[in-house]
GROMACS .gro file of C-alpha atoms in nm:
model
  312
    1MET     CA    1   4.453  -0.004  -0.774
    2LEU     CA    2   4.401   0.019  -0.412
    3LEU     CA    3   4.113   0.270  -0.476
    4THR     CA    4   3.931   0.038  -0.710
    5LYS     CA    5   3.978  -0.226  -0.453
    6GLN     CA    6   3.860  -0.024  -0.177
    7LYS     CA    7   3.561   0.064  -0.398
    8ALA     CA    8   3.480  -0.319  -0.441
    9ILE     CA    9   3.530  -0.389  -0.092
   10HIS     CA   10   3.258  -0.083  -0.003
   11ARG     CA   11   3.014  -0.225  -0.244
   12GLN     CA   12   3.034  -0.551  -0.133
   13ALA     CA   13   2.976  -0.402   0.234
   14VAL     CA   14   2.672  -0.194   0.091
   15THR     CA   15   2.509  -0.523  -0.047
   16SER     CA   16   2.555  -0.702   0.248
   17ASP     CA   17   2.390  -0.449   0.421
   18GLU     CA   18   2.077  -0.453   0.222
   19LEU     CA   19   2.044  -0.808   0.286
   20ILE     CA   20   1.974  -0.725   0.687
   21LYS     CA   21   1.874  -0.362   0.668
   22VAL     CA   22   1.689  -0.217   0.348
   23SER     CA   23   1.777   0.152   0.258
   24LEU     CA   24   1.546   0.432   0.189
   25LYS     CA   25   1.680   0.459  -0.194
   26THR     CA   26   1.609   0.084  -0.258
   27LEU     CA   27   1.239   0.155  -0.155
   28ILE     CA   28   1.222   0.453  -0.357
   29ASP     CA   29   1.395   0.268  -0.649
   30LEU     CA   30   1.114   0.002  -0.625
   31ALA     CA   31   0.850   0.278  -0.799
   32ARG     CA   32   0.960   0.184  -1.139
   33PRO     CA   33   0.898  -0.200  -1.122
   34ALA     CA   34   0.576  -0.090  -0.948
   35ALA     CA   35   0.471   0.101  -1.231
   36ARG     CA   36   0.404  -0.241  -1.413
   37LEU     CA   37   0.188  -0.400  -1.132
   38THR     CA   38  -0.197  -0.355  -1.124
   39HIS     CA   39  -0.449  -0.408  -0.849
   40PRO     CA   40  -0.533  -0.784  -0.772
   41LYS     CA   41  -0.864  -0.905  -0.897
   42SER     CA   42  -1.149  -0.937  -0.682
   43ALA     CA   43  -1.520  -1.025  -0.712
   44ILE     CA   44  -1.647  -0.732  -0.901
   45ARG     CA   45  -1.960  -0.550  -0.813
   46ALA     CA   46  -1.900  -0.173  -0.909
   47LEU     CA   47  -1.662   0.088  -1.078
   48GLN     CA   48  -1.500   0.355  -0.895
   49SER     CA   49  -1.385   0.665  -1.023
   50GLY     CA   50  -1.022   0.562  -0.901
   51GLY     CA   51  -0.991   0.402  -1.239
   52PHE     CA   52  -1.021   0.040  -1.089
   53LEU     CA   53  -1.301  -0.253  -1.008
   54SER     CA   54  -1.357  -0.333  -0.672
   55ARG     CA   55  -1.606  -0.545  -0.415
   56PHE     CA   56  -1.753  -0.210  -0.315
   57LYS     CA   57  -1.785  -0.376   0.055
   58GLY     CA   58  -1.825  -0.019   0.212
   59ARG     CA   59  -2.060   0.273   0.137
   60GLY     CA   60  -1.742   0.410  -0.070
   61MET     CA   61  -1.882   0.767   0.042
   62GLU     CA   62  -1.769   1.028   0.251
   63PHE     CA   63  -1.897   1.301   0.411
   64ASP     CA   64  -1.970   1.622   0.195
   65GLU     CA   65  -2.183   1.862   0.399
   66THR     CA   66  -2.489   1.886   0.629
   67ARG     CA   67  -2.830   2.042   0.496
   68PHE     CA   68  -3.188   2.096   0.568
   69TYR     CA   69  -3.395   1.781   0.566
   70GLN     CA   70  -3.582   1.730   0.232
   71PRO     CA   71  -3.891   1.503   0.185
   72GLY     CA   72  -3.756   1.155   0.019
   73ASP     CA   73  -3.427   1.174   0.214
   74ASP     CA   74  -3.305   0.856   0.370
   75LEU     CA   75  -3.380   0.857   0.701
   76ARG     CA   76  -3.051   0.658   0.779
   77THR     CA   77  -2.876   0.992   0.714
   78ILE     CA   78  -3.021   1.263   0.956
   79ASP     CA   79  -2.766   1.399   1.112
   80TRP     CA   80  -2.895   1.376   1.474
   81ARG     CA   81  -2.633   1.595   1.644
   82VAL     CA   82  -2.696   1.893   1.413
   83THR     CA   83  -3.112   1.828   1.441
   84ALA     CA   84  -3.076   1.807   1.817
   85ARG     CA   85  -2.871   2.137   1.871
   86THR     CA   86  -3.086   2.335   1.604
   87GLY     CA   87  -3.425   2.173   1.643
   88THR     CA   88  -3.475   2.151   1.262
   89PRO     CA   89  -3.409   1.817   1.077
   90HIS     CA   90  -3.070   1.813   0.926
   91THR     CA   91  -2.932   1.521   0.665
   92LYS     CA   92  -2.601   1.433   0.544
   93ILE     CA   93  -2.477   1.471   0.228
   94PHE     CA   94  -2.219   1.206   0.115
   95ARG     CA   95  -2.011   1.202  -0.213
   96GLU     CA   96  -1.834   0.922  -0.394
   97GLU     CA   97  -1.461   0.852  -0.269
   98ARG     CA   98  -1.231   0.958  -0.576
   99GLU     CA   99  -0.961   0.738  -0.454
  100ARG     CA  100  -0.969   0.413  -0.272
  101PRO     CA  101  -0.790   0.385   0.069
  102VAL     CA  102  -0.517   0.140   0.050
  103PHE     CA  103  -0.374   0.034   0.419
  104ILE     CA  104  -0.054  -0.163   0.442
  105SER     CA  105   0.010  -0.325   0.788
  106VAL     CA  106   0.418  -0.439   0.820
  107ASP     CA  107   0.542  -0.692   1.065
  108ASP     CA  108   0.847  -0.556   1.225
  109ARG     CA  109   0.873  -0.825   1.515
  110PRO     CA  110   1.252  -0.957   1.604
  111ALA     CA  111   1.128  -1.282   1.436
  112MET     CA  112   1.086  -1.095   1.119
  113HIS     CA  113   1.465  -1.008   1.131
  114PHE     CA  114   1.587  -1.366   1.018
  115ALA     CA  115   1.699  -1.533   0.747
  116THR     CA  116   1.920  -1.811   0.606
  117ARG     CA  117   1.912  -1.731   0.240
  118GLY     CA  118   1.803  -1.417   0.036
  119VAL     CA  119   1.712  -1.142   0.253
  120PHE     CA  120   1.591  -1.089   0.616
  121LYS     CA  121   1.187  -1.134   0.607
  122SER     CA  122   1.167  -0.763   0.754
  123VAL     CA  123   1.372  -0.660   0.427
  124GLN     CA  124   1.131  -0.882   0.216
  125ALA     CA  125   0.840  -0.732   0.377
  126ALA     CA  126   0.961  -0.372   0.338
  127LYS     CA  127   1.027  -0.427  -0.010
  128LEU     CA  128   0.686  -0.583  -0.069
  129ALA     CA  129   0.527  -0.264   0.118
  130ALA     CA  130   0.698  -0.032  -0.110
  131LEU     CA  131   0.575  -0.190  -0.424
  132LEU     CA  132   0.241  -0.218  -0.312
  133ALA     CA  133   0.255   0.192  -0.190
  134TRP     CA  134   0.385   0.290  -0.545
  135THR     CA  135   0.147   0.058  -0.717
  136ALA     CA  136  -0.109   0.242  -0.532
  137GLU     CA  137  -0.016   0.607  -0.571
  138HIS     CA  138   0.022   0.501  -0.968
  139HIS     CA  139  -0.329   0.450  -0.990
  140GLY     CA  140  -0.425   0.741  -0.756
  141ASP     CA  141  -0.500   0.574  -0.461
  142ARG     CA  142  -0.439   0.718  -0.093
  143ILE     CA  143  -0.197   0.536   0.082
  144GLY     CA  144  -0.157   0.466   0.442
  145GLY     CA  145  -0.010   0.181   0.663
  146GLN     CA  146   0.040   0.013   1.018
  147ILE     CA  147   0.425  -0.059   1.124
  148PHE     CA  148   0.412  -0.277   1.431
  149SER     CA  149   0.686  -0.452   1.640
  150GLU     CA  150   0.634  -0.619   2.001
  151GLN     CA  151   0.669  -0.310   2.175
  152ASP     CA  152   0.531  -0.048   1.915
  153CYS     CA  153   0.240  -0.022   1.653
  154ARG     CA  154   0.205   0.336   1.439
  155GLU     CA  155  -0.099   0.413   1.196
  156LEU     CA  156  -0.015   0.618   0.941
  157LYS     CA  157  -0.363   0.787   0.793
  158PRO     CA  158  -0.420   0.752   0.415
  159GLN     CA  159  -0.288   1.034   0.219
  160ASN     CA  160  -0.278   1.138  -0.153
  161GLY     CA  161   0.042   1.157  -0.384
  162LYS     CA  162   0.422   1.074  -0.358
  163GLN     CA  163   0.445   1.267  -0.027
  164ALA     CA  164   0.201   0.995   0.123
  165VAL     CA  165   0.428   0.721   0.002
  166LEU     CA  166   0.757   0.872   0.099
  167HIS     CA  167   0.611   0.956   0.462
  168PHE     CA  168   0.505   0.556   0.458
  169LEU     CA  169   0.869   0.444   0.348
  170HIS     CA  170   1.022   0.669   0.610
  171GLY     CA  171   0.794   0.477   0.848
  172LEU     CA  172   0.951   0.145   0.749
  173ILE     CA  173   1.293   0.265   0.753
  174ASP     CA  174   1.276   0.476   1.101
  175ARG     CA  175   1.294   0.244   1.430
  176PRO     CA  176   1.117   0.449   1.711
  177VAL     CA  177   1.259   0.419   2.098
  178GLN     CA  178   1.117   0.101   2.206
  179ASP     CA  179   0.840   0.103   2.497
  180GLN     CA  180   0.957  -0.173   2.754
  181GLN     CA  181   0.669  -0.130   2.970
  182VAL     CA  182   0.433  -0.257   2.652
  183LYS     CA  183   0.415  -0.555   2.484
  184TYR     CA  184   0.135  -0.623   2.188
  185ALA     CA  185   0.031  -0.958   2.095
  186PHE     CA  186  -0.071  -1.019   1.734
  187GLU     CA  187  -0.426  -1.020   1.805
  188GLN     CA  188  -0.428  -0.684   1.977
  189ILE     CA  189  -0.226  -0.561   1.679
  190LEU     CA  190  -0.539  -0.667   1.420
  191ALA     CA  191  -0.781  -0.538   1.692
  192ARG     CA  192  -0.595  -0.170   1.604
  193LEU     CA  193  -0.608  -0.264   1.256
  194VAL     CA  194  -0.968  -0.267   1.248
  195LYS     CA  195  -1.046   0.041   1.446
  196HIS     CA  196  -0.823   0.250   1.208
  197VAL     CA  197  -0.923   0.084   0.862
  198ARG     CA  198  -1.233   0.236   0.693
  199PRO     CA  199  -1.485   0.022   0.529
  200GLY     CA  200  -1.398  -0.020   0.138
  201SER     CA  201  -1.035  -0.029   0.173
  202ARG     CA  202  -0.799  -0.245   0.035
  203VAL     CA  203  -0.575  -0.401   0.319
  204TYR     CA  204  -0.252  -0.556   0.285
  205ILE     CA  205  -0.094  -0.765   0.582
  206ILE     CA  206   0.252  -0.834   0.558
  207SER     CA  207   0.399  -1.090   0.848
  208ASP     CA  208   0.532  -1.412   0.949
  209PHE     CA  209   0.182  -1.460   1.116
  210ARG     CA  210   0.319  -1.591   1.435
  211GLY     CA  211   0.090  -1.570   1.693
  212VAL     CA  212  -0.228  -1.604   1.477
  213ASN     CA  213  -0.512  -1.760   1.705
  214GLU     CA  214  -0.871  -1.776   1.752
  215ALA     CA  215  -0.894  -1.408   1.863
  216ALA     CA  216  -0.661  -1.274   1.564
  217GLU     CA  217  -0.918  -1.506   1.302
  218THR     CA  218  -1.196  -1.327   1.490
  219HIS     CA  219  -1.062  -0.983   1.369
  220LEU     CA  220  -0.936  -1.098   1.057
  221ALA     CA  221  -1.318  -1.183   1.003
  222ARG     CA  222  -1.440  -0.888   1.098
  223LEU     CA  223  -1.180  -0.695   0.857
  224SER     CA  224  -1.332  -0.901   0.553
  225GLU     CA  225  -1.684  -0.789   0.608
  226HIS     CA  226  -1.629  -0.464   0.479
  227CYS     CA  227  -1.273  -0.446   0.331
  228ASP     CA  228  -1.082  -0.657   0.074
  229VAL     CA  229  -0.804  -0.840   0.259
  230VAL     CA  230  -0.443  -0.957   0.130
  231LEU     CA  231  -0.235  -1.199   0.334
  232LEU     CA  232   0.118  -1.196   0.227
  233PHE     CA  233   0.300  -1.480   0.410
  234VAL     CA  234   0.681  -1.398   0.463
  235PHE     CA  235   0.890  -1.689   0.562
  236ASP     CA  236   1.261  -1.870   0.540
  237ALA     CA  237   1.304  -2.187   0.402
  238LEU     CA  238   1.448  -2.310   0.710
  239GLU     CA  239   1.147  -2.226   0.883
  240GLN     CA  240   0.948  -2.492   0.648
  241SER     CA  241   1.214  -2.761   0.732
  242LEU     CA  242   1.543  -2.798   0.887
  243PRO     CA  243   1.811  -3.038   0.679
  244ASP     CA  244   1.778  -3.389   0.793
  245LYS     CA  245   2.105  -3.432   0.988
  246GLY     CA  246   2.363  -3.165   1.140
  247ARG     CA  247   2.371  -2.944   1.462
  248TYR     CA  248   2.281  -2.601   1.352
  249ARG     CA  249   2.389  -2.279   1.587
  250PHE     CA  250   2.113  -1.968   1.583
  251THR     CA  251   2.201  -1.650   1.756
  252ASP     CA  252   2.042  -1.324   1.793
  253GLY     CA  253   2.377  -1.147   1.876
  254GLU     CA  254   2.313  -1.201   2.251
  255ARG     CA  255   2.174  -1.554   2.291
  256ASP     CA  256   2.288  -1.896   2.146
  257VAL     CA  257   2.067  -2.187   2.027
  258VAL     CA  258   2.176  -2.489   1.910
  259MET     CA  259   1.946  -2.744   1.753
  260ASP     CA  260   2.022  -3.099   1.661
  261SER     CA  261   1.829  -3.170   1.337
  262ALA     CA  262   1.922  -3.566   1.374
  263ASP     CA  263   1.661  -3.557   1.653
  264SER     CA  264   1.365  -3.687   1.482
  265ARG     CA  265   1.098  -3.584   1.735
  266ARG     CA  266   1.242  -3.262   1.753
  267LEU     CA  267   1.277  -3.213   1.385
  268THR     CA  268   0.894  -3.362   1.345
  269ASN     CA  269   0.744  -3.095   1.587
  270TYR     CA  270   0.971  -2.804   1.425
  271ARG     CA  271   0.796  -2.903   1.066
  272GLN     CA  272   0.460  -2.909   1.218
  273ARG     CA  273   0.454  -2.591   1.398
  274PHE     CA  274   0.513  -2.404   1.057
  275ALA     CA  275   0.267  -2.663   0.864
  276GLU     CA  276  -0.001  -2.589   1.154
  277ARG     CA  277   0.070  -2.166   1.129
  278LEU     CA  278   0.042  -2.216   0.730
  279GLN     CA  279  -0.284  -2.470   0.710
  280ARG     CA  280  -0.436  -2.222   0.976
  281LEU     CA  281  -0.374  -1.921   0.748
  282GLN     CA  282  -0.516  -2.110   0.429
  283ALA     CA  283  -0.838  -2.206   0.638
  284ILE     CA  284  -0.878  -1.859   0.711
  285ALA     CA  285  -0.841  -1.746   0.402
  286ARG     CA  286  -1.071  -1.987   0.226
  287LYS     CA  287  -1.330  -1.925   0.494
  288GLU     CA  288  -1.317  -1.528   0.509
  289ASN     CA  289  -1.283  -1.514   0.130
  290LEU     CA  290  -0.914  -1.355   0.168
  291GLN     CA  291  -0.648  -1.394  -0.074
  292LEU     CA  292  -0.287  -1.549   0.039
  293VAL     CA  293   0.015  -1.527  -0.127
  294LEU     CA  294   0.363  -1.686  -0.011
  295CYS     CA  295   0.655  -1.499  -0.033
  296GLY     CA  296   0.997  -1.653   0.090
  297THR     CA  297   1.336  -1.457   0.148
  298ALA     CA  298   1.477  -1.562  -0.165
  299ASP     CA  299   1.204  -1.502  -0.360
  300ASP     CA  300   1.177  -1.147  -0.614
  301PRO     CA  301   0.901  -0.947  -0.476
  302VAL     CA  302   0.832  -0.801  -0.777
  303GLN     CA  303   0.738  -1.158  -0.934
  304ARG     CA  304   0.549  -1.270  -0.612
  305LEU     CA  305   0.324  -0.954  -0.652
  306LYS     CA  306   0.251  -1.005  -1.035
  307TYR     CA  307   0.135  -1.340  -0.903
  308LEU     CA  308  -0.098  -1.195  -0.678
  309MET     CA  309  -0.211  -0.928  -0.929
  310ARG     CA  310  -0.309  -1.204  -1.190
  311GLY     CA  311  -0.551  -1.315  -0.906
  312GLN     CA  312  -0.393  -1.696  -0.878
   0.00000   0.00000   0.00000
């Protein structure tokens, strides 16, 4: 009887821990539901050999070799470095990419470690990222990503296969030592993303999008010129609206803040900040032809991605 009770207590503790910190096993187990997901719909212009339709915004080709220039070759493909070194015109040969790079950017800033229901925003973001990574692997795509906090930003080069997914999942779980001398603004994160993502990639950005501003919008616009971009906005219901009446205490384990929702002006300002951030994202998505999906901390991430994949 005692052993059974101890097991029950242990199971409850594990379940509670999973609400605030996701485990590697949970992310690995998402491979099964991910197998039933497909790529989001997009404006179709070409069919690639990776097995899906895409807008094909980039060249969709990767460098293969350099050979002597032949009459009729496109002048834009001349390899000027080799030509200058050898004194003989050379041209670059490209071959069609067999897999499309999928790049998943995941927000792990302090504000993501919060929830009043469901799971922490950071846990929901990790689950969404894992589902997208497994879906890409099931479709034969290359998987890479970006995991960022206020003091750290790591880019993982897109690679093939399950090992690439596992490498990415470990990145979601492992927390490196934070460099207190560095602090990244959201627009700096997006600027790095623009530099690391190859044209023709599908890019997912999973975040609560705190700090989105004109500079961030500019980087998203640049990214959308050559990539399919999907924004996944993760939020907690309490961020959207406080209860009408009551005093509420918030803590991060070190500091306490008390908010009185009976203060009508403060309540209005609180709601307005969230509404303005969401409205800005919606305006950016419309203007730059991006897909935007909302996911609450109490939502089923599999169902939210099914909503995305249907192109709604």
